[in-house]
Short mmCIF file of C-alpha atoms in Angstrom, two decimals:
data_model
loop_
_atom_site.label_atom_id
_atom_site.label_comp_id
_atom_site.label_asym_id
_atom_site.label_seq_id
_atom_site.Cartn_x
_atom_site.Cartn_y
_atom_site.Cartn_z
CA MET A 1326 128.05 120.80 135.55
CA ALA A 1327 125.52 118.13 136.50
CA PHE A 1328 121.87 118.80 135.88
CA GLU A 1329 118.60 117.38 137.07
CA SER A 1330 116.01 116.23 134.59
CA VAL A 1331 112.46 115.00 134.46
CA PRO A 1332 110.63 113.29 131.61
CA ILE A 1333 108.85 115.59 129.19
CA GLY A 1334 106.04 113.09 128.84
CA VAL A 1335 104.86 109.60 129.63
CA HIS A 1336 103.71 107.05 127.08
CA ALA A 1337 101.50 104.13 128.12
CA LEU A 1338 100.79 101.08 125.99
CA LEU A 1339 97.74 99.11 127.12
CA ASP A 1340 96.73 95.66 125.85
CA PHE A 1341 93.29 94.22 126.58
CA HIS A 1342 92.08 90.69 125.95
CA GLY A 1343 88.48 89.72 126.59
CA ALA A 1344 87.27 93.32 126.74
CA ARG A 1345 83.68 94.41 126.13
CA GLY A 1346 82.34 96.81 123.51
CA LEU A 1347 85.14 96.42 120.96
CA GLU A 1348 82.74 96.83 118.01
CA ASP A 1349 80.89 99.85 119.46
CA LEU A 1350 82.38 103.07 118.07
CA ASP A 1351 80.39 105.38 120.37
CA PHE A 1352 81.33 103.33 123.44
CA VAL A 1353 85.04 103.31 122.51
CA GLU A 1354 85.08 107.05 121.80
CA SER A 1355 83.33 107.80 125.11
CA ILE A 1356 85.98 105.80 126.97
CA LEU A 1357 88.83 107.78 125.41
CA ARG A 1358 87.08 111.11 126.02
CA ASP A 1359 86.31 110.18 129.65
CA ALA A 1360 89.90 109.04 130.17
CA ALA A 1361 91.23 112.34 128.79
CA SER A 1362 88.92 114.28 131.10
CA ALA A 1363 89.95 112.17 134.10
CA ALA A 1364 93.60 112.90 133.27
CA GLY A 1365 92.89 116.63 133.26
CA ALA A 1366 93.83 116.84 129.58
CA THR A 1367 92.40 119.28 127.04
CA ILE A 1368 90.57 117.59 124.16
CA LEU A 1369 91.21 119.34 120.83
CA GLY A 1370 89.30 116.87 118.68
CA ALA A 1371 88.60 113.23 117.91
CA HIS A 1372 88.40 111.07 114.82
CA MET A 1373 87.03 107.54 114.90
CA HIS A 1374 86.45 104.94 112.18
CA HIS A 1375 84.42 101.70 112.23
CA PHE A 1376 85.59 98.92 109.92
CA GLY A 1377 82.12 97.45 109.41
CA GLU A 1378 79.86 94.80 110.85
CA GLY A 1379 81.79 92.26 112.91
CA PHE A 1380 84.98 94.29 112.88
CA GLY A 1381 86.52 96.82 115.18
CA VAL A 1382 87.25 100.50 115.36
CA THR A 1383 90.27 102.74 115.25
CA GLY A 1384 90.48 106.25 116.55
CA VAL A 1385 92.43 109.06 118.07
CA VAL A 1386 91.65 111.79 120.55
CA LEU A 1387 93.97 114.72 119.95
CA LEU A 1388 94.97 116.48 123.15
CA ALA A 1389 96.79 119.72 123.88
CA GLU A 1390 98.97 117.40 125.99
CA SER A 1391 99.48 114.92 123.07
CA HIS A 1392 97.08 112.05 122.22
CA MET A 1393 95.15 108.88 123.04
CA SER A 1394 94.55 106.28 120.34
CA ILE A 1395 92.96 102.85 120.03
CA HIS A 1396 92.60 100.00 117.62
CA THR A 1397 90.24 97.11 118.35
CA TRP A 1398 90.03 93.61 116.89
CA PRO A 1399 86.80 92.02 118.16
CA GLU A 1400 87.48 89.04 115.91
CA HIS A 1401 90.58 88.42 118.06
CA ASP A 1402 89.00 89.67 121.30
CA TYR A 1403 91.79 92.29 121.58
CA ALA A 1404 92.29 96.05 121.90
CA ALA A 1405 95.48 98.13 121.85
CA VAL A 1406 95.43 101.58 123.49
CA ASP A 1407 98.15 104.21 123.30
CA ILE A 1408 98.26 107.18 125.70
CA PHE A 1409 100.93 109.89 125.44
CA LEU A 1410 100.65 112.75 127.93
CA CYS A 1411 102.85 115.65 128.92
CA GLY A 1412 102.46 118.51 131.33
CA GLY A 1413 100.60 117.94 134.55
CA SER A 1414 98.19 115.34 133.16
CA ASN A 1415 97.35 112.36 135.36
CA LEU A 1416 98.26 109.23 133.39
CA GLN A 1417 97.10 106.84 136.12
CA ALA A 1418 93.62 108.39 136.19
CA ALA A 1419 93.31 107.87 132.42
CA ILE A 1420 94.47 104.26 132.67
CA GLU A 1421 91.98 103.51 135.46
CA VAL A 1422 89.04 104.86 133.43
CA ILE A 1423 90.00 102.77 130.41
CA GLU A 1424 90.57 99.59 132.43
CA ASP A 1425 87.32 100.01 134.38
CA ARG A 1426 85.16 100.66 131.33
CA PHE A 1427 86.52 97.88 129.10
CA GLU A 1428 86.31 95.26 131.87
CA ALA A 1429 88.99 93.15 130.16
CA GLN A 1430 89.65 89.63 131.37
CA VAL A 1431 93.38 90.23 130.87
CA ALA A 1432 95.02 93.67 130.84
CA SER A 1433 98.65 94.74 130.67
CA THR A 1434 100.25 98.17 130.76
CA LYS A 1435 103.73 99.36 129.87
CA VAL A 1436 104.77 102.92 130.70
CA ILE A 1437 107.72 104.63 129.05
CA GLU A 1438 109.17 107.99 130.04
CA ARG A 1439 109.72 110.18 126.97
CA GLY A 1440 112.18 113.02 126.53
CA GLU A 1441 114.24 114.85 129.08
CA ALA A 1442 113.51 118.29 130.49
CA ARG A 1443 116.62 119.78 132.04
CA LEU A 1444 115.95 121.63 135.28
CA SER A 1445 119.29 123.43 135.61
CA GLY A 1446 118.43 125.98 132.95
CA GLU A 1447 121.35 124.89 130.75
CA ARG A 1448 120.77 123.90 127.18
CA ALA A 1449 122.19 120.75 125.69
CA ALA A 1450 125.31 121.21 123.58
#
């Protein structure tokens, strides 16, 4: 019997070159928190780390719907953002907040569908 399926989640990989605020831990954390809120996701917690003067930050916002994470390299004028959402979260809204706030000169996004939820009610063998 054929079945219909939908992805369980979506995973976005964002690359930013020439972005602003890559050394500012509070700024970076606020962007991830605002993006999670815009997506309609539930924030469970956050952990951020600054690597010291002249260097970047790394951090994760843990969501009931999965996570958002970032690593910045101001010395290379680069940031990598990872967003994984499931449920009814709005991935595009999260991406727009992050793009708008970082104001990167060059931005690229790759979106990958993750998992497969079967709609027919049958379980995989």
